[in-house]
PDB file of C-alpha atoms in Angstrom:
ATOM      1  CA  UNK A   1      -6.882 -18.273  15.402  1.00 85.00           C
ATOM      2  CA  UNK A   2      -6.760 -20.104  18.728  1.00 89.00           C
ATOM      3  CA  UNK A   3      -9.309 -17.739  20.293  1.00 92.00           C
ATOM      4  CA  UNK A   4     -11.757 -18.340  17.441  1.00 91.00           C
ATOM      5  CA  UNK A   5     -11.174 -22.106  17.602  1.00 90.00           C
ATOM      6  CA  UNK A   6     -11.756 -22.196  21.348  1.00 91.00           C
ATOM      7  CA  UNK A   7     -14.875 -20.027  21.008  1.00 94.00           C
ATOM      8  CA  UNK A   8     -16.358 -22.406  18.450  1.00 93.00           C
ATOM      9  CA  UNK A   9     -15.320 -25.599  20.246  1.00 93.00           C
ATOM     10  CA  UNK A  10     -16.356 -24.406  23.711  1.00 94.00           C
ATOM     11  CA  UNK A  11     -19.342 -22.173  22.954  1.00 93.00           C
ATOM     12  CA  UNK A  12     -21.089 -22.297  19.590  1.00 94.00           C
ATOM     13  CA  UNK A  13     -20.674 -25.947  18.587  1.00 95.00           C
ATOM     14  CA  UNK A  14     -21.857 -27.362  21.953  1.00 95.00           C
ATOM     15  CA  UNK A  15     -24.753 -24.881  22.085  1.00 95.00           C
ATOM     16  CA  UNK A  16     -25.890 -25.710  18.550  1.00 95.00           C
ATOM     17  CA  UNK A  17     -25.512 -29.427  19.197  1.00 93.00           C
ATOM     18  CA  UNK A  18     -27.717 -29.015  22.284  1.00 94.00           C
ATOM     19  CA  UNK A  19     -30.349 -27.038  20.346  1.00 93.00           C
ATOM     20  CA  UNK A  20     -30.890 -29.859  17.849  1.00 94.00           C
ATOM     21  CA  UNK A  21     -29.252 -32.865  19.530  1.00 93.00           C
ATOM     22  CA  UNK A  22     -27.184 -33.381  16.369  1.00 94.00           C
ATOM     23  CA  UNK A  23     -23.853 -32.210  14.926  1.00 95.00           C
ATOM     24  CA  UNK A  24     -23.842 -28.847  13.161  1.00 96.00           C
ATOM     25  CA  UNK A  25     -23.590 -28.691   9.368  1.00 97.00           C
ATOM     26  CA  UNK A  26     -19.968 -27.473   9.501  1.00 95.00           C
ATOM     27  CA  UNK A  27     -18.808 -30.559  11.389  1.00 95.00           C
ATOM     28  CA  UNK A  28     -20.443 -33.174   9.160  1.00 96.00           C
ATOM     29  CA  UNK A  29     -17.328 -34.304   7.338  1.00 96.00           C
ATOM     30  CA  UNK A  30     -19.217 -36.782   5.157  1.00 97.00           C
ATOM     31  CA  UNK A  31     -21.924 -34.251   4.308  1.00 97.00           C
ATOM     32  CA  UNK A  32     -25.672 -34.484   4.741  1.00 97.00           C
ATOM     33  CA  UNK A  33     -28.774 -35.161   2.709  1.00 97.00           C
ATOM     34  CA  UNK A  34     -31.863 -33.061   2.093  1.00 97.00           C
ATOM     35  CA  UNK A  35     -34.142 -34.784   4.624  1.00 96.00           C
ATOM     36  CA  UNK A  36     -31.390 -34.658   7.248  1.00 96.00           C
ATOM     37  CA  UNK A  37     -30.804 -30.925   6.671  1.00 97.00           C
ATOM     38  CA  UNK A  38     -34.499 -30.054   6.823  1.00 96.00           C
ATOM     39  CA  UNK A  39     -34.914 -32.091  10.020  1.00 95.00           C
ATOM     40  CA  UNK A  40     -31.848 -30.405  11.591  1.00 96.00           C
ATOM     41  CA  UNK A  41     -33.115 -26.910  10.755  1.00 96.00           C
ATOM     42  CA  UNK A  42     -36.534 -27.769  12.195  1.00 95.00           C
ATOM     43  CA  UNK A  43     -34.899 -29.176  15.345  1.00 95.00           C
ATOM     44  CA  UNK A  44     -32.864 -25.992  15.792  1.00 95.00           C
ATOM     45  CA  UNK A  45     -36.052 -23.961  15.903  1.00 94.00           C
ATOM     46  CA  UNK A  46     -36.132 -20.191  15.661  1.00 94.00           C
ATOM     47  CA  UNK A  47     -33.701 -19.608  18.534  1.00 95.00           C
ATOM     48  CA  UNK A  48     -31.217 -22.184  17.247  1.00 96.00           C
ATOM     49  CA  UNK A  49     -31.353 -20.834  13.701  1.00 95.00           C
ATOM     50  CA  UNK A  50     -30.773 -17.303  14.984  1.00 96.00           C
ATOM     51  CA  UNK A  51     -27.894 -18.482  17.208  1.00 97.00           C
ATOM     52  CA  UNK A  52     -26.304 -20.330  14.255  1.00 97.00           C
ATOM     53  CA  UNK A  53     -26.617 -17.257  12.017  1.00 97.00           C
ATOM     54  CA  UNK A  54     -25.460 -14.629  14.510  1.00 96.00           C
ATOM     55  CA  UNK A  55     -23.155 -16.424  16.950  1.00 96.00           C
ATOM     56  CA  UNK A  56     -21.551 -19.138  14.834  1.00 97.00           C
ATOM     57  CA  UNK A  57     -21.387 -18.074  11.177  1.00 97.00           C
ATOM     58  CA  UNK A  58     -19.559 -14.709  11.701  1.00 97.00           C
ATOM     59  CA  UNK A  59     -16.722 -16.108  13.871  1.00 96.00           C
ATOM     60  CA  UNK A  60     -16.530 -19.207  11.667  1.00 96.00           C
ATOM     61  CA  UNK A  61     -16.079 -16.936   8.652  1.00 97.00           C
ATOM     62  CA  UNK A  62     -13.388 -14.972  10.490  1.00 96.00           C
ATOM     63  CA  UNK A  63     -11.681 -18.236  11.461  1.00 96.00           C
ATOM     64  CA  UNK A  64     -11.643 -19.371   7.826  1.00 97.00           C
ATOM     65  CA  UNK A  65      -9.920 -16.130   6.804  1.00 97.00           C
ATOM     66  CA  UNK A  66      -7.380 -16.121   9.649  1.00 97.00           C
ATOM     67  CA  UNK A  67      -6.589 -19.806   9.218  1.00 96.00           C
ATOM     68  CA  UNK A  68      -6.078 -19.459   5.454  1.00 97.00           C
ATOM     69  CA  UNK A  69      -3.759 -16.471   5.926  1.00 97.00           C
ATOM     70  CA  UNK A  70      -1.787 -18.248   8.671  1.00 97.00           C
ATOM     71  CA  UNK A  71      -1.294 -21.409   6.621  1.00 97.00           C
ATOM     72  CA  UNK A  72      -0.401 -19.380   3.531  1.00 97.00           C
ATOM     73  CA  UNK A  73       2.258 -17.498   5.509  1.00 95.00           C
ATOM     74  CA  UNK A  74       3.656 -20.749   6.898  1.00 94.00           C
ATOM     75  CA  UNK A  75       3.945 -22.229   3.396  1.00 95.00           C
ATOM     76  CA  UNK A  76       5.575 -19.077   2.027  1.00 93.00           C
ATOM     77  CA  UNK A  77       8.011 -18.858   4.935  1.00 91.00           C
ATOM     78  CA  UNK A  78       9.220 -22.442   4.911  1.00 91.00           C
ATOM     79  CA  UNK A  79       9.639 -22.492   1.134  1.00 92.00           C
ATOM     80  CA  UNK A  80      11.361 -19.106   0.903  1.00 89.00           C
ATOM     81  CA  UNK A  81      14.436 -19.434  -1.299  1.00 86.00           C
ATOM     82  CA  UNK A  82      17.708 -19.166   0.597  1.00 79.00           C
ATOM     83  CA  UNK A  83      16.253 -19.108   4.098  1.00 74.00           C
ATOM     84  CA  UNK A  84      18.094 -21.101   6.767  1.00 73.00           C
ATOM     85  CA  UNK A  85      15.189 -23.297   7.804  1.00 76.00           C
ATOM     86  CA  UNK A  86      13.449 -23.631   4.468  1.00 80.00           C
ATOM     87  CA  UNK A  87      12.840 -26.221   1.819  1.00 88.00           C
ATOM     88  CA  UNK A  88      14.107 -25.754  -1.735  1.00 88.00           C
ATOM     89  CA  UNK A  89      10.826 -25.691  -3.639  1.00 90.00           C
ATOM     90  CA  UNK A  90      10.536 -24.339  -7.176  1.00 91.00           C
ATOM     91  CA  UNK A  91       8.169 -21.379  -7.670  1.00 90.00           C
ATOM     92  CA  UNK A  92       5.554 -23.580  -9.352  1.00 93.00           C
ATOM     93  CA  UNK A  93       5.639 -25.939  -6.353  1.00 93.00           C
ATOM     94  CA  UNK A  94       5.175 -23.057  -3.937  1.00 92.00           C
ATOM     95  CA  UNK A  95       2.211 -21.841  -5.951  1.00 93.00           C
ATOM     96  CA  UNK A  96       0.696 -25.336  -6.075  1.00 95.00           C
ATOM     97  CA  UNK A  97       0.960 -25.665  -2.281  1.00 96.00           C
ATOM     98  CA  UNK A  98      -0.936 -22.411  -1.850  1.00 97.00           C
ATOM     99  CA  UNK A  99      -3.931 -24.034  -3.538  1.00 97.00           C
ATOM    100  CA  UNK A 100      -4.774 -25.922  -0.322  1.00 97.00           C
ATOM    101  CA  UNK A 101      -5.348 -22.896   1.956  1.00 98.00           C
ATOM    102  CA  UNK A 102      -6.949 -20.961  -0.896  1.00 98.00           C
ATOM    103  CA  UNK A 103      -9.433 -23.740  -1.654  1.00 98.00           C
ATOM    104  CA  UNK A 104      -9.996 -24.269   2.072  1.00 97.00           C
ATOM    105  CA  UNK A 105     -10.989 -20.616   2.375  1.00 98.00           C
ATOM    106  CA  UNK A 106     -13.190 -20.581  -0.725  1.00 98.00           C
ATOM    107  CA  UNK A 107     -14.987 -23.797   0.219  1.00 98.00           C
ATOM    108  CA  UNK A 108     -15.516 -22.621   3.822  1.00 98.00           C
ATOM    109  CA  UNK A 109     -16.826 -19.210   2.761  1.00 98.00           C
ATOM    110  CA  UNK A 110     -19.136 -20.857   0.240  1.00 98.00           C
ATOM    111  CA  UNK A 111     -20.316 -23.365   2.827  1.00 98.00           C
ATOM    112  CA  UNK A 112     -21.028 -20.582   5.341  1.00 97.00           C
ATOM    113  CA  UNK A 113     -23.009 -18.594   2.780  1.00 98.00           C
ATOM    114  CA  UNK A 114     -25.075 -21.605   1.730  1.00 98.00           C
ATOM    115  CA  UNK A 115     -25.688 -22.754   5.310  1.00 97.00           C
ATOM    116  CA  UNK A 116     -26.845 -19.222   6.167  1.00 97.00           C
ATOM    117  CA  UNK A 117     -29.157 -19.326   3.144  1.00 97.00           C
ATOM    118  CA  UNK A 118     -30.526 -22.706   4.260  1.00 97.00           C
ATOM    119  CA  UNK A 119     -31.153 -21.371   7.770  1.00 96.00           C
ATOM    120  CA  UNK A 120     -32.987 -18.349   6.378  1.00 95.00           C
ATOM    121  CA  UNK A 121     -35.124 -20.527   4.106  1.00 91.00           C
ATOM    122  CA  UNK A 122     -38.136 -22.165   5.701  1.00 74.00           C
ATOM    123  CA  UNK A 123     -37.617 -25.321   3.645  1.00 85.00           C
ATOM    124  CA  UNK A 124     -34.346 -25.396   1.670  1.00 96.00           C
ATOM    125  CA  UNK A 125     -34.566 -27.249  -1.608  1.00 97.00           C
ATOM    126  CA  UNK A 126     -32.541 -30.345  -2.475  1.00 98.00           C
ATOM    127  CA  UNK A 127     -30.198 -28.422  -4.800  1.00 98.00           C
ATOM    128  CA  UNK A 128     -29.262 -25.878  -2.133  1.00 98.00           C
ATOM    129  CA  UNK A 129     -28.673 -28.623   0.430  1.00 98.00           C
ATOM    130  CA  UNK A 130     -26.606 -30.683  -2.026  1.00 98.00           C
ATOM    131  CA  UNK A 131     -24.422 -27.676  -2.863  1.00 98.00           C
ATOM    132  CA  UNK A 132     -23.872 -26.852   0.820  1.00 98.00           C
ATOM    133  CA  UNK A 133     -23.107 -30.479   1.652  1.00 98.00           C
ATOM    134  CA  UNK A 134     -20.637 -30.756  -1.226  1.00 98.00           C
ATOM    135  CA  UNK A 135     -18.833 -27.621  -0.041  1.00 98.00           C
ATOM    136  CA  UNK A 136     -18.722 -28.981   3.513  1.00 98.00           C
ATOM    137  CA  UNK A 137     -17.058 -32.173   2.291  1.00 98.00           C
ATOM    138  CA  UNK A 138     -14.673 -30.294  -0.027  1.00 98.00           C
ATOM    139  CA  UNK A 139     -13.787 -27.922   2.817  1.00 97.00           C
ATOM    140  CA  UNK A 140     -12.738 -30.841   5.015  1.00 97.00           C
ATOM    141  CA  UNK A 141     -10.551 -32.328   2.269  1.00 97.00           C
ATOM    142  CA  UNK A 142      -8.855 -28.949   1.726  1.00 97.00           C
ATOM    143  CA  UNK A 143      -8.507 -28.335   5.479  1.00 96.00           C
ATOM    144  CA  UNK A 144      -6.855 -31.728   5.919  1.00 97.00           C
ATOM    145  CA  UNK A 145      -4.365 -31.013   3.159  1.00 97.00           C
ATOM    146  CA  UNK A 146      -3.667 -27.441   4.317  1.00 97.00           C
ATOM    147  CA  UNK A 147      -3.105 -28.468   7.933  1.00 96.00           C
ATOM    148  CA  UNK A 148      -0.881 -31.345   6.828  1.00 96.00           C
ATOM    149  CA  UNK A 149       1.226 -28.861   4.844  1.00 95.00           C
ATOM    150  CA  UNK A 150       1.331 -26.485   7.837  1.00 94.00           C
ATOM    151  CA  UNK A 151       2.724 -29.300   9.995  1.00 94.00           C
ATOM    152  CA  UNK A 152       4.895 -31.297   7.608  1.00 94.00           C
ATOM    153  CA  UNK A 153       6.612 -28.402   5.807  1.00 92.00           C
ATOM    154  CA  UNK A 154       7.959 -26.622   8.925  1.00 91.00           C
ATOM    155  CA  UNK A 155       9.006 -29.944  10.466  1.00 90.00           C
ATOM    156  CA  UNK A 156      10.833 -30.918   7.269  1.00 89.00           C
ATOM    157  CA  UNK A 157      12.437 -27.493   6.985  1.00 85.00           C
ATOM    158  CA  UNK A 158      13.600 -27.620  10.584  1.00 84.00           C
ATOM    159  CA  UNK A 159      15.112 -31.086  10.139  1.00 84.00           C
ATOM    160  CA  UNK A 160      16.773 -30.037   6.895  1.00 77.00           C
ATOM    161  CA  UNK A 161      18.211 -26.887   8.508  1.00 68.00           C
ATOM    162  CA  UNK A 162      19.571 -28.786  11.496  1.00 63.00           C
ATOM    163  CA  UNK A 163      21.029 -31.526   9.317  1.00 61.00           C
ATOM    164  CA  UNK A 164      22.679 -28.851   7.187  1.00 58.00           C
ATOM    165  CA  UNK A 165      24.186 -27.220  10.288  1.00 55.00           C
ATOM    166  CA  UNK A 166      25.583 -30.530  11.542  1.00 55.00           C
ATOM    167  CA  UNK A 167      27.020 -31.721   8.228  1.00 59.00           C
ATOM    168  CA  UNK A 168      28.226 -28.334   6.915  1.00 56.00           C
ATOM    169  CA  UNK A 169      28.542 -25.915   9.864  1.00 56.00           C
ATOM    170  CA  UNK A 170      30.740 -23.473   7.942  1.00 58.00           C
ATOM    171  CA  UNK A 171      28.203 -23.300   5.059  1.00 57.00           C
ATOM    172  CA  UNK A 172      25.129 -22.795   7.229  1.00 53.00           C
ATOM    173  CA  UNK A 173      23.437 -19.565   6.373  1.00 53.00           C
ATOM    174  CA  UNK A 174      23.170 -17.046   9.231  1.00 53.00           C
ATOM    175  CA  UNK A 175      19.512 -16.355   8.339  1.00 51.00           C
TER     176      UNK A 175
END
């Protein structure tokens, strides 16, 4: 996951920003309008569009998959019943928490597909742009929630496990 993140942050995002002198679609947290999208695609030009499609979209898609799996595994691990450093979460709660990385993945994959379609279309229509923009915004909401869970849950589980060891050392599970 780190390799893909570094590749995007150090290679593809700066290169695409330089092509069009504007942030890439993926990074526009508040979305974008039709005129803005058409202007960005025109500014990218043929080389920029090709770079976006071949050098950014595939690793970004891989990153979405790896990140969703990693966050899902973190949630499952720190909510595993009976584990030493885990939180007691009912099965329905565990399932509800998995919605964040699942939606993050679905929104990101949808965004990537629609952005690719926009880049392959000489002049994307307003509906296509609106759908892609909506998925970009939804992706960022889901990413924020998923990353918050991936940070807060392990930290809470660790604190709970340590507190349990200090207050009840004889009852601490060896797991």
